[in-house]
Coordinates of C-alpha atoms and ligand atoms in Angstrom, one line a residue:
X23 CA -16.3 17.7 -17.2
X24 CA -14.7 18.2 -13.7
X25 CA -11.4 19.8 -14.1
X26 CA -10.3 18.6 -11.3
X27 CA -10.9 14.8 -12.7
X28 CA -8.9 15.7 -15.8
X29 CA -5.9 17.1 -13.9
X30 CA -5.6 14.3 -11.2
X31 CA -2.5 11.7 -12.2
X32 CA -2.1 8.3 -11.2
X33 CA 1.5 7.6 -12.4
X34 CA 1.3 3.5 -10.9
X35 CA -1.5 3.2 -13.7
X36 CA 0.1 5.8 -15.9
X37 CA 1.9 6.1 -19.2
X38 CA 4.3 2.7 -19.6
X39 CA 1.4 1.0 -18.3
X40 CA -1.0 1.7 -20.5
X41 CA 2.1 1.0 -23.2
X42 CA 2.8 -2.6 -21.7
X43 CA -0.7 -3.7 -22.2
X44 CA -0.8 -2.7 -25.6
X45 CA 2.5 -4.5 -25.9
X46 CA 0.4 -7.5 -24.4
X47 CA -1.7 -7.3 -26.7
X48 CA 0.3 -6.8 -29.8
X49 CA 2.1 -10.1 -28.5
X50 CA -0.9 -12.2 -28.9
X51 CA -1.0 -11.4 -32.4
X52 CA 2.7 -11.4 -33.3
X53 CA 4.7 -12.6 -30.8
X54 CA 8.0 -12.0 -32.6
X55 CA 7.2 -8.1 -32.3
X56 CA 9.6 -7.5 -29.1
X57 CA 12.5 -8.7 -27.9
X58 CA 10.6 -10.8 -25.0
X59 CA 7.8 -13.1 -25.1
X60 CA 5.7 -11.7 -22.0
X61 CA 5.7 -8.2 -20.0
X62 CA 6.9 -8.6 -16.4
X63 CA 5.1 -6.4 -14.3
X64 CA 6.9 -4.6 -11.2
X65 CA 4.4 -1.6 -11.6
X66 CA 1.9 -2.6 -8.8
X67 CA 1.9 -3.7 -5.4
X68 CA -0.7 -6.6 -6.6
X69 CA 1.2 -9.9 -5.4
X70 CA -1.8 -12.2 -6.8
X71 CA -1.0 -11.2 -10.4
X72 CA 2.3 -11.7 -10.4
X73 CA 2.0 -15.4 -9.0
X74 CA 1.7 -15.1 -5.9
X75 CA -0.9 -18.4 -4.4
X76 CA -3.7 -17.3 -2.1
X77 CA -3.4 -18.5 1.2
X78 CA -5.5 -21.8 1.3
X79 CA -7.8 -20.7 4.9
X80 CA -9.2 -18.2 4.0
X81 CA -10.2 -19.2 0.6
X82 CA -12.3 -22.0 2.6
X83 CA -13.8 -19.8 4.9
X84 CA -14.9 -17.6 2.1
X85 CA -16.5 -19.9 0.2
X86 CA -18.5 -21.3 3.1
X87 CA -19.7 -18.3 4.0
X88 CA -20.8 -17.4 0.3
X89 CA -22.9 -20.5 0.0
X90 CA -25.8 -20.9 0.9
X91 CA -26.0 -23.3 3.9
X92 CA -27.6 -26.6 2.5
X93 CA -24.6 -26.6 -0.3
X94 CA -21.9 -25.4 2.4
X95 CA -21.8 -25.6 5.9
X96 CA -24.7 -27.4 6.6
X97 CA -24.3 -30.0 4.2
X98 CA -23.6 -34.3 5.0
X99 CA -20.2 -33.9 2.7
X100 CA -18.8 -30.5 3.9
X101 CA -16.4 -32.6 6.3
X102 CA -15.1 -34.6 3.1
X103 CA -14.4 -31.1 1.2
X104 CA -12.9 -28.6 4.2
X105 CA -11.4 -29.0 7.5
X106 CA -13.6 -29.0 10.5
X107 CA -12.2 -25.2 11.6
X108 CA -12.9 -23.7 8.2
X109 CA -16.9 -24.7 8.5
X110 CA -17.1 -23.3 12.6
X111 CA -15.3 -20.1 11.4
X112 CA -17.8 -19.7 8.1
X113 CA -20.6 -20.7 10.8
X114 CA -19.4 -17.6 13.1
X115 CA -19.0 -15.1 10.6
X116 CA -22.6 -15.9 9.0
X117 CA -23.9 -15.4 12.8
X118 CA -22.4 -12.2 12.5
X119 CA -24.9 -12.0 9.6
X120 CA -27.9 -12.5 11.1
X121 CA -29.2 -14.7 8.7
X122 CA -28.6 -12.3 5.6
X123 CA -25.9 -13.7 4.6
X124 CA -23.2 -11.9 2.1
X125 CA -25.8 -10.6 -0.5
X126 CA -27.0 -7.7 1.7
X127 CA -26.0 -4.5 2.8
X128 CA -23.9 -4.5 6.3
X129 CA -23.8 -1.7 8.9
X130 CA -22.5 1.1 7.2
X131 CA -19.5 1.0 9.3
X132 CA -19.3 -2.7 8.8
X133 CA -20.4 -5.7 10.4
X134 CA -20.4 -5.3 13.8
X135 CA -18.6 -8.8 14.9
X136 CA -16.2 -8.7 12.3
X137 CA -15.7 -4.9 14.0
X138 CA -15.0 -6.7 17.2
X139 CA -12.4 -9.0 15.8
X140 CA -10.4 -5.9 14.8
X141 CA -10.5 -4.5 17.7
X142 CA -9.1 -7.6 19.5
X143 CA -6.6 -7.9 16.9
X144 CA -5.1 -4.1 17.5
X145 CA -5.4 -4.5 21.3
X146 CA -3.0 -7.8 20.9
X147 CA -0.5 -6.0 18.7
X148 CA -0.3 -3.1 20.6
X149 CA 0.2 -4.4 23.9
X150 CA -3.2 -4.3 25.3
X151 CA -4.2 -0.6 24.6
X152 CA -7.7 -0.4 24.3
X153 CA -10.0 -0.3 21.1
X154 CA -13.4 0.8 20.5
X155 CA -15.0 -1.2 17.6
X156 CA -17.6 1.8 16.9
X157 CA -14.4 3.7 16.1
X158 CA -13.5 0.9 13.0
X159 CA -14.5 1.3 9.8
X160 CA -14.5 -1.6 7.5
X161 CA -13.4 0.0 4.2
X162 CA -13.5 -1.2 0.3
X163 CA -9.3 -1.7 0.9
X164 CA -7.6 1.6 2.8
X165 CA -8.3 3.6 -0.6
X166 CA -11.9 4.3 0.2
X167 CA -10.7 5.2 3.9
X168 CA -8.3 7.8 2.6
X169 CA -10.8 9.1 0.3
X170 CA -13.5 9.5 3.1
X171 CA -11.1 11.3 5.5
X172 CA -9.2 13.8 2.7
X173 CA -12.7 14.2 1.5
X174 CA -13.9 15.5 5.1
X175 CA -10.7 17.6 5.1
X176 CA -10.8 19.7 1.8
X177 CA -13.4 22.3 1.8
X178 CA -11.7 24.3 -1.0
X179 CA -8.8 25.8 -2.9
X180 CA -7.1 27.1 0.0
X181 CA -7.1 23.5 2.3
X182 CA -4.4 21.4 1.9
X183 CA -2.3 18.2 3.1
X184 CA 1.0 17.3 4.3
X185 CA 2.6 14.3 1.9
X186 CA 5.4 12.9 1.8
X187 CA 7.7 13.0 -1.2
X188 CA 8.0 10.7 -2.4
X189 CA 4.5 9.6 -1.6
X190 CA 2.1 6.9 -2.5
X191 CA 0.1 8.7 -5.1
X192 CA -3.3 7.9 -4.1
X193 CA -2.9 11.4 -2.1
X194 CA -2.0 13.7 -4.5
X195 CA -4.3 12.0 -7.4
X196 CA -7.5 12.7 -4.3
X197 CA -6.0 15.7 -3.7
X198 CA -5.8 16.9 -7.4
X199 CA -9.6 15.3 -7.4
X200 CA -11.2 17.1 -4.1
X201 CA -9.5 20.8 -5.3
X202 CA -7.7 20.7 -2.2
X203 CA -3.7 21.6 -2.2
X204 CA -0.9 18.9 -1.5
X205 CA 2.0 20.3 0.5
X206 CA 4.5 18.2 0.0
X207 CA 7.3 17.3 2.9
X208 CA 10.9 15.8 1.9
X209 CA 12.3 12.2 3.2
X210 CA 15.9 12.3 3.0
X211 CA 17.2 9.7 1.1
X212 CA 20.5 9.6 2.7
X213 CA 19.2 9.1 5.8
X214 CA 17.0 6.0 4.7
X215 CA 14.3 8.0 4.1
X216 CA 13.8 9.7 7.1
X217 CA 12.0 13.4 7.6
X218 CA 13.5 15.9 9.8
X219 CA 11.0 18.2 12.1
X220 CA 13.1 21.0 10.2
X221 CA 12.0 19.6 7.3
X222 CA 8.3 19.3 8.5
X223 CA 8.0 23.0 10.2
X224 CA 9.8 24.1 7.0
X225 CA 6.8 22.7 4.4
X226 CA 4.4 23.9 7.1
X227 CA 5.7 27.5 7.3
X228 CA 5.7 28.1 3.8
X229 CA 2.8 26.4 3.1
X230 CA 1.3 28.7 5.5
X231 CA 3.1 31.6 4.0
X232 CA 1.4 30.6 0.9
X233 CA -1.9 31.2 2.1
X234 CA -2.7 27.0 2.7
X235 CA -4.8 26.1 5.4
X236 CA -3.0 22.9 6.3
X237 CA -5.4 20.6 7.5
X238 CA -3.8 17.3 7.8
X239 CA -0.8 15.0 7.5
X240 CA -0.3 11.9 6.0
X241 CA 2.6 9.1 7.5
X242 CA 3.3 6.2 5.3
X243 CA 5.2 3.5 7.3
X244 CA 6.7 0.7 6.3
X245 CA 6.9 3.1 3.4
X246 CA 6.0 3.4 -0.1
X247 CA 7.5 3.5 -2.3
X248 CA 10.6 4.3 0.0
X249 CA 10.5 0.8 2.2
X250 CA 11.7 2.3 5.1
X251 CA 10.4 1.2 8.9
X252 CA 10.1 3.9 11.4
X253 CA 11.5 3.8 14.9
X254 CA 9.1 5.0 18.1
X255 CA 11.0 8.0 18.2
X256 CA 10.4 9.0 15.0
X257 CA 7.0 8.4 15.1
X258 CA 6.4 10.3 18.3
X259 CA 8.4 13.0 16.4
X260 CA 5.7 13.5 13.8
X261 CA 3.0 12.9 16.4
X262 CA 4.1 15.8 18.6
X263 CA 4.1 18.1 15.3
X264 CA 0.3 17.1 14.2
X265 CA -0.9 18.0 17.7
X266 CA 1.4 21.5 18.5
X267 CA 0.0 22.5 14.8
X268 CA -3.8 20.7 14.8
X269 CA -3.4 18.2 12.1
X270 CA -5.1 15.4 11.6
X271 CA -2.4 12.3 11.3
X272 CA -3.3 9.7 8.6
X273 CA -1.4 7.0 9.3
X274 CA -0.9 4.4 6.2
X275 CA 0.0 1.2 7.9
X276 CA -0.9 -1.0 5.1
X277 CA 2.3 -2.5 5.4
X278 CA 2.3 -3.4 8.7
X279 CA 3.1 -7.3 8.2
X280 CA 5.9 -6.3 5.3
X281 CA 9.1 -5.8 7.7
X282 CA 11.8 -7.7 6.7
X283 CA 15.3 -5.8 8.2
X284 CA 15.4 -8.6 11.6
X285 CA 16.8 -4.9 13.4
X286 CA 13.4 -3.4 12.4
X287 CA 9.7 -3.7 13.7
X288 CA 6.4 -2.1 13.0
X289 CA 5.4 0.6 15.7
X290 CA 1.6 1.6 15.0
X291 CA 1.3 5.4 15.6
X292 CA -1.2 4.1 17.9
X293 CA 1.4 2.5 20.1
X294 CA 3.6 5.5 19.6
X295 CA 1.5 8.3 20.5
X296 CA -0.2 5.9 23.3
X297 CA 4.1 5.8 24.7
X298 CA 3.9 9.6 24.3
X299 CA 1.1 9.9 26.7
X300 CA -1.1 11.5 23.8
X301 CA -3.2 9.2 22.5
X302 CA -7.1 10.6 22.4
X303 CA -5.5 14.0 22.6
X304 CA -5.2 14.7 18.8
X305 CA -7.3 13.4 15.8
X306 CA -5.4 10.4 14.1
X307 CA -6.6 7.9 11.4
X308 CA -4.9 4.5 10.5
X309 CA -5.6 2.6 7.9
X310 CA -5.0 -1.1 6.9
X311 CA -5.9 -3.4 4.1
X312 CA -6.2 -7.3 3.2
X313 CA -4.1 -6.2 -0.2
X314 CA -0.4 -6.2 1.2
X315 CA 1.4 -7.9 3.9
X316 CA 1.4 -11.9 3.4
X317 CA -2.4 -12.5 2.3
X318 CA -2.2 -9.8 -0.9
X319 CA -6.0 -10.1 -1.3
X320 CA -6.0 -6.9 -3.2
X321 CA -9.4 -8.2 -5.6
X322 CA -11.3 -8.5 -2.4
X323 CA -11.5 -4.6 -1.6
X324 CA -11.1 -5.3 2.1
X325 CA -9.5 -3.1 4.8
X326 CA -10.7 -0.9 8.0
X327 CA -9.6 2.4 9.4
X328 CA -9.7 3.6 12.9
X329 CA -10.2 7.0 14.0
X330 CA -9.2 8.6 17.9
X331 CA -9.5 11.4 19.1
X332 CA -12.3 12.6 16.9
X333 CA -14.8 14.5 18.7
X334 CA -18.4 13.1 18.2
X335 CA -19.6 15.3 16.2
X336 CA -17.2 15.3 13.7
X337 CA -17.0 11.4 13.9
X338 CA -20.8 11.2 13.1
X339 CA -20.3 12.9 9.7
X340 CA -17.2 10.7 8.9
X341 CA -20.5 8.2 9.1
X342 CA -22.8 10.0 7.5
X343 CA -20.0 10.0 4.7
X344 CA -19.9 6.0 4.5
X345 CA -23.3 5.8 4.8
X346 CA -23.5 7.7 1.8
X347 CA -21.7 4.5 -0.1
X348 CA -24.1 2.1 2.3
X349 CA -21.1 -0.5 3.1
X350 CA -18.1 -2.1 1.7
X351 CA -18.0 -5.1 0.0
X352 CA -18.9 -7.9 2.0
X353 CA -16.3 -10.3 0.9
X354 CA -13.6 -7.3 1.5
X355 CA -14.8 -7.3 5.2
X356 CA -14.9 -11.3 5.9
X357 CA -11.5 -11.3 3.9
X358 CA -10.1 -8.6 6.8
X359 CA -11.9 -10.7 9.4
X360 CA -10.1 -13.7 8.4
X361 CA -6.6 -11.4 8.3
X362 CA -7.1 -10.3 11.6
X363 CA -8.3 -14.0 13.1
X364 CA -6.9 -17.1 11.8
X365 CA -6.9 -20.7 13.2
X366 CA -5.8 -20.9 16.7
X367 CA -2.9 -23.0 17.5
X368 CA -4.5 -26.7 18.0
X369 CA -6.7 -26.1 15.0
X370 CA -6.8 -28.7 12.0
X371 CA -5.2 -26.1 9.9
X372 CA -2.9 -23.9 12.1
X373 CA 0.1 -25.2 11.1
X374 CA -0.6 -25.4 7.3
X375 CA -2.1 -21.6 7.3
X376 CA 1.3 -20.7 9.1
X377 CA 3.3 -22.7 7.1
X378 CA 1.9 -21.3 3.7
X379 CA 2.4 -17.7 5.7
X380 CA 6.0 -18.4 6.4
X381 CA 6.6 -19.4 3.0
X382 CA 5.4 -16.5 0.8
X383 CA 7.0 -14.5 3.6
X384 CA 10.3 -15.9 3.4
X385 CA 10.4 -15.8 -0.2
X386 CA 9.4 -11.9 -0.1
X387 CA 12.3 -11.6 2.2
X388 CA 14.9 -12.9 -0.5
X389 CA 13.4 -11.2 -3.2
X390 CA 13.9 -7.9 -1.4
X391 CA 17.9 -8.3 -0.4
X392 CA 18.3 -9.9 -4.2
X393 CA 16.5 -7.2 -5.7
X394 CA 18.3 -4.1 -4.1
X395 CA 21.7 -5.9 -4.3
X396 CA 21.1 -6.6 -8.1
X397 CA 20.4 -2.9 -8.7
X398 CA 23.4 -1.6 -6.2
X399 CA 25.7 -3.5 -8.3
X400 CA 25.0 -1.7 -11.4
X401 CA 26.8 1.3 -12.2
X402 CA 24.6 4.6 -11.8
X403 CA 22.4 3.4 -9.5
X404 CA 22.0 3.7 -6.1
X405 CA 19.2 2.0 -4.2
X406 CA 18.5 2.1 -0.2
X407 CA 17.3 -1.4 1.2
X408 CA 13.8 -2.2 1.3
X409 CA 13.3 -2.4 5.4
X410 CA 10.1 -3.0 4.9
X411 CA 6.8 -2.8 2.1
X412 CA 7.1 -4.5 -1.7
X413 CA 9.4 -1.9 -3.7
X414 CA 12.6 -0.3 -3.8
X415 CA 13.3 3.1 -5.7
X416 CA 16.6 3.3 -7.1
X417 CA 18.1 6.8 -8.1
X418 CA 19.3 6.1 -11.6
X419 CA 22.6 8.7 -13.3
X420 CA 20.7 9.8 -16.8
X421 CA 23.3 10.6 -18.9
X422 CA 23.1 14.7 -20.1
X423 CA 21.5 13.4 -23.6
X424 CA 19.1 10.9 -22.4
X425 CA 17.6 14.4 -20.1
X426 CA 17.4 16.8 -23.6
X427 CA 15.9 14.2 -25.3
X428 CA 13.1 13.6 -22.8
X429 CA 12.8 17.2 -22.9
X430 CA 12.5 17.5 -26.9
X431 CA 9.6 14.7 -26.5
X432 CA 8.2 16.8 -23.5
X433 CA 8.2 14.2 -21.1
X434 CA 10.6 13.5 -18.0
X435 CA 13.8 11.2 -18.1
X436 CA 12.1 9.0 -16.0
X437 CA 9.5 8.0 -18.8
X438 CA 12.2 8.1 -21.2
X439 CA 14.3 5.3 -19.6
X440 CA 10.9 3.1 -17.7
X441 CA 9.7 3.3 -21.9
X442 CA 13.2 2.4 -23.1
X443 CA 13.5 -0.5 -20.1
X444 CA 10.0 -1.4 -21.2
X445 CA 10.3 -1.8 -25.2
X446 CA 13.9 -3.5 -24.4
X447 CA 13.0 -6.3 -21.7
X448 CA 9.3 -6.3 -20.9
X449 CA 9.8 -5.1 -17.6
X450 CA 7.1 -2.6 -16.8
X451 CA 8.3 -0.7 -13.9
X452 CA 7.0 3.6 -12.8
X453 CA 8.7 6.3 -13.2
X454 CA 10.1 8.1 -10.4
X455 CA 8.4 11.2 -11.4
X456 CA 4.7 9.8 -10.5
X457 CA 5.5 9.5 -6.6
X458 CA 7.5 13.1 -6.5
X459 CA 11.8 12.8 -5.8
X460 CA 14.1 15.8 -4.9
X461 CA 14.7 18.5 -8.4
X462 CA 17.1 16.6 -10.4
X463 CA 16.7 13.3 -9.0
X464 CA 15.9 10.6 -11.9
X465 CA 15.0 6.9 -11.2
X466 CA 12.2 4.1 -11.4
X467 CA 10.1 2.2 -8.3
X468 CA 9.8 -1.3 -8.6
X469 CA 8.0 -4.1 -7.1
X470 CA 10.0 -7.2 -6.3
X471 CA 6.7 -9.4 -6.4
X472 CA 7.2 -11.5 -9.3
X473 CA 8.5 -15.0 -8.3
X474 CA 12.1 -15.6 -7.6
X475 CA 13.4 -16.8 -10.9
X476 CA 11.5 -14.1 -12.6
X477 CA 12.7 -11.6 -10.3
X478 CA 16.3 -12.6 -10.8
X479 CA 16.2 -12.8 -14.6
X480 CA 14.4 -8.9 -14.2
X481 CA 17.8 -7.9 -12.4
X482 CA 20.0 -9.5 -14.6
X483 CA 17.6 -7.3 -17.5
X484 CA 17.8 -4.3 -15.9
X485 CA 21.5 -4.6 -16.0
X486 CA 22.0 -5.2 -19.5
X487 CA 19.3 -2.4 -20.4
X488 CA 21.0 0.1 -18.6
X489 CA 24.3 -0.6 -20.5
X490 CA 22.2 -0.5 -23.7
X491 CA 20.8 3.3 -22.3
X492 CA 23.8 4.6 -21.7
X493 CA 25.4 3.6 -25.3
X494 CA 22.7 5.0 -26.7
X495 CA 23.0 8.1 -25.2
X496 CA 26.4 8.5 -24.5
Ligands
PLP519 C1 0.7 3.1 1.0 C2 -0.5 2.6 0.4 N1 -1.7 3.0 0.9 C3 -2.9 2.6 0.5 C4 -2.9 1.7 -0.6 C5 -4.3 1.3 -1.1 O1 -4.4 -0.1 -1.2 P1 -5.9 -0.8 -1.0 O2 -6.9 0.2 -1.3 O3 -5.8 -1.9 -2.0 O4 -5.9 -1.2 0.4 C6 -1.7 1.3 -1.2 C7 -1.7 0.4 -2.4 O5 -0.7 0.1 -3.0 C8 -0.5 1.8 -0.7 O6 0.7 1.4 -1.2

């Protein structure tokens, strides 16, 4: 068996995960066994399984384009079942099909017109700076995107990656996969997550000193689990340090749509480095997906990245790499055509697509000021706002006992306490731990996805849990 497989963690499927399903289960045969009739899962950034309703469009469109056309869009009732810009929009993206409609294999960087509609819909957020749709790739969500690009960084033991701490761990689990080394770069939590350049040349130098070859650098914003939004300056900050040092900057923009702090917007590093006059003059990858912002299609696999400054060589293996998979998922790639191009104002169903937009977006807004206020007001925690993303990471006081006993069980206090929340409410959140925190930090990430009345009864349980805790261990 590959080592490397056996070392690699994934913390947001980890441990108190794998215990709340069993707990799931174990309440289907006895549902007196726990305190709590049903888990509630904060664990994962997966707004469809916590109730959140599909946005109604796009659900048309897809179906459309999945049938065939003398059931769908070419049949005498298909104006009684979906509105009139649903059917043109399925007709346009099965031209893009040539005729082969979603059972075959696309381009292997994805289907060129749904290509050119990402492209248009960068240019338009960005102010007009130019994009090249044979520089998209349409990927199986941003995971398979992050995997291509660490994958054509890490060569060996001695390669590694800059990551933040804490990080999203789908780099350090590839990392731990590929053999490669992560190098890991502090955000300061009392400066709402923010890294300092000090901070960044300090990872590099030892890094360095440690015999890595640093070969890239990975930028999460909004951020995850953190939540924070970065300003333009900050983000020419960190663009300026991949080019002086010759990193590749992987920028994780998944959350581009989740900004909810009205002082705050989202700056693409493309923007940003295009403002620093250095756009084209050092490799950078972003990434998005259709699993976050308001649509939360994270079952559809869809997403693109979008590489500059690559030189053409280089870029043609980053293809020969997705050829190697042949193409993402179709639906994944009509599900990000339809997230970068809606119904146009005037359509049939604008205004309801908006509307239902507004609504889950409005709501996620609440959830997030409810959420971190319920957990500020509890004594021992201390929680930073979520600016932006679906989570907030408070920094929980263990009490002394609470810490031995985790190590007597040989575990951290952060499993301790998520288990103890867990077997006590039903609340199934992550511990700290799996995303990396400052030596002798303790604390939990949670999602505030589930719906509003669920979400406020969570707060009110994590209150009365941590009272329990600290008796317990006091
Ligand atoms: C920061 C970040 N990047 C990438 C992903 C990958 O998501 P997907 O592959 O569904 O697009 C996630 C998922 O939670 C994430 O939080």
């Amino acid at each position: 068996m590959n080592q490397n497989m056996r070392n690699m963690e994934y913390a947001v499927r980890g441990k108190v995960v794998i215990t709340a399903d069993s707990i799931t289960s174990s309440l289907k045969t006895n549902p007196s066994a726990y305190p709590f009739s049903k888990i509630i899962y904060t664990n994962i950034g997966n707004p469809h399984s916590v109730g959140q309703k599909p946005l109604t469009w796009p659900r048309q469109v897809m179906a459309l384009v999945d049938l065939p056309d003398d059931v769908g869009v070419d049949n005498p009732n298909v104006s009684k079942l979906f509105p009139q810009d649903a059917v043109e929009r399925a007709k346009e993206l099965k031209s893009y099909m040539g005729g082969c409609g979603t059972g075959a294999y696309s381009h292997s960087q994805g289907i060129r017109g749904i290509r050119e509609e990402v492209a248009e819909f960068i240019e338009k957020r960005d102010g007009g700076i130019k994009c090249n749709p044979d520089d998209l790739f349409l990927t199986n969500g941003a995971s398979t995107g992050i995997g291509h690009i660490l994958t054509a960084c890490i060569s060996g033991p001695s390669d590694g990656v800059m990551i933040p701490i804490p990080q999203y761990p789908i780099y350090s689990a590839s990392l731990a996969l590929l053999g490669g080394k992560q190098v890991g770069y502090y955000l300061d939590e009392n400066k709402e997550w923010s890294a300092s350049i000090e901070e960044l040349e300090r990872s590099l130098k030892e890094a360095k000193k440690n015999g890595v070859n640093v070969r890239a650098f990975v930028l999460i914003n909004p951020g995850n689990p953190t939540g924070q939004v970065l300003s333009s300056s900050a983000i020419s900050s960190v663009i300026k340090f991949c080019s002086k040092h010759s990193l590749i900057l992987l920028a994780d923009e998944v959350y581009q749509e989740n900004v909810y702090d009205p002082n705050k917007t989202f700056i693409s590093c493309k923007k940003a480095a295009t403002e620093a006059g250095m756009l084209g003059k050092f490799e950078m990858v972003s990434f998005h997906s259709t699993s976050k912002g308001i649509f939360g299609e994270c079952g559809r696999r869809g997403g693109y990245m979008e590489l500059t400054g690559f030189d053409p060589d280089v870029q043609a293996q980053i293809y020969k790499l997705a050829s190697s998979g042949l193409c993402s998922g179709i639906p994944g790639q009509v599900m990000t055509s339809l997230m970068v191009k809606g119904p146009k104002p005037g359509d049939v169903s604008y205004d309801s697509h908006e509307n239902e937009k507004k609504t889950i977006f409005d709501s996620l807004k609440r959830r997030a000021v409810m959420v971190s206020e319920g957990l500020n007001s509890i004594e021992g925690f201390e929680c930073n706002a979520a600016e932006g993303s679906m989570y907030l990471f408070p920094k929980v006081d263990m009490p002394e006992k609470a810490i031995q006993e985790a190590k007597k069980q040989g575990t951290n206090v952060d499993t301790l306490y998520s288990l103890s929340l867990l077997e006590a409410t039903g609340i199934c959140v992550v511990p700290a731990a799996g995303f990396g925190q400052e030596p002798g930090r303790a604390g939990f990430r949670t999602t505030f996805l589930p719906q509003e009345e669920e979400m406020k009864q969570a707060v009110e349980l994590f209150k009365s849990h941590h009272e329990q805790f600290l008796e317990k261990y006091k």
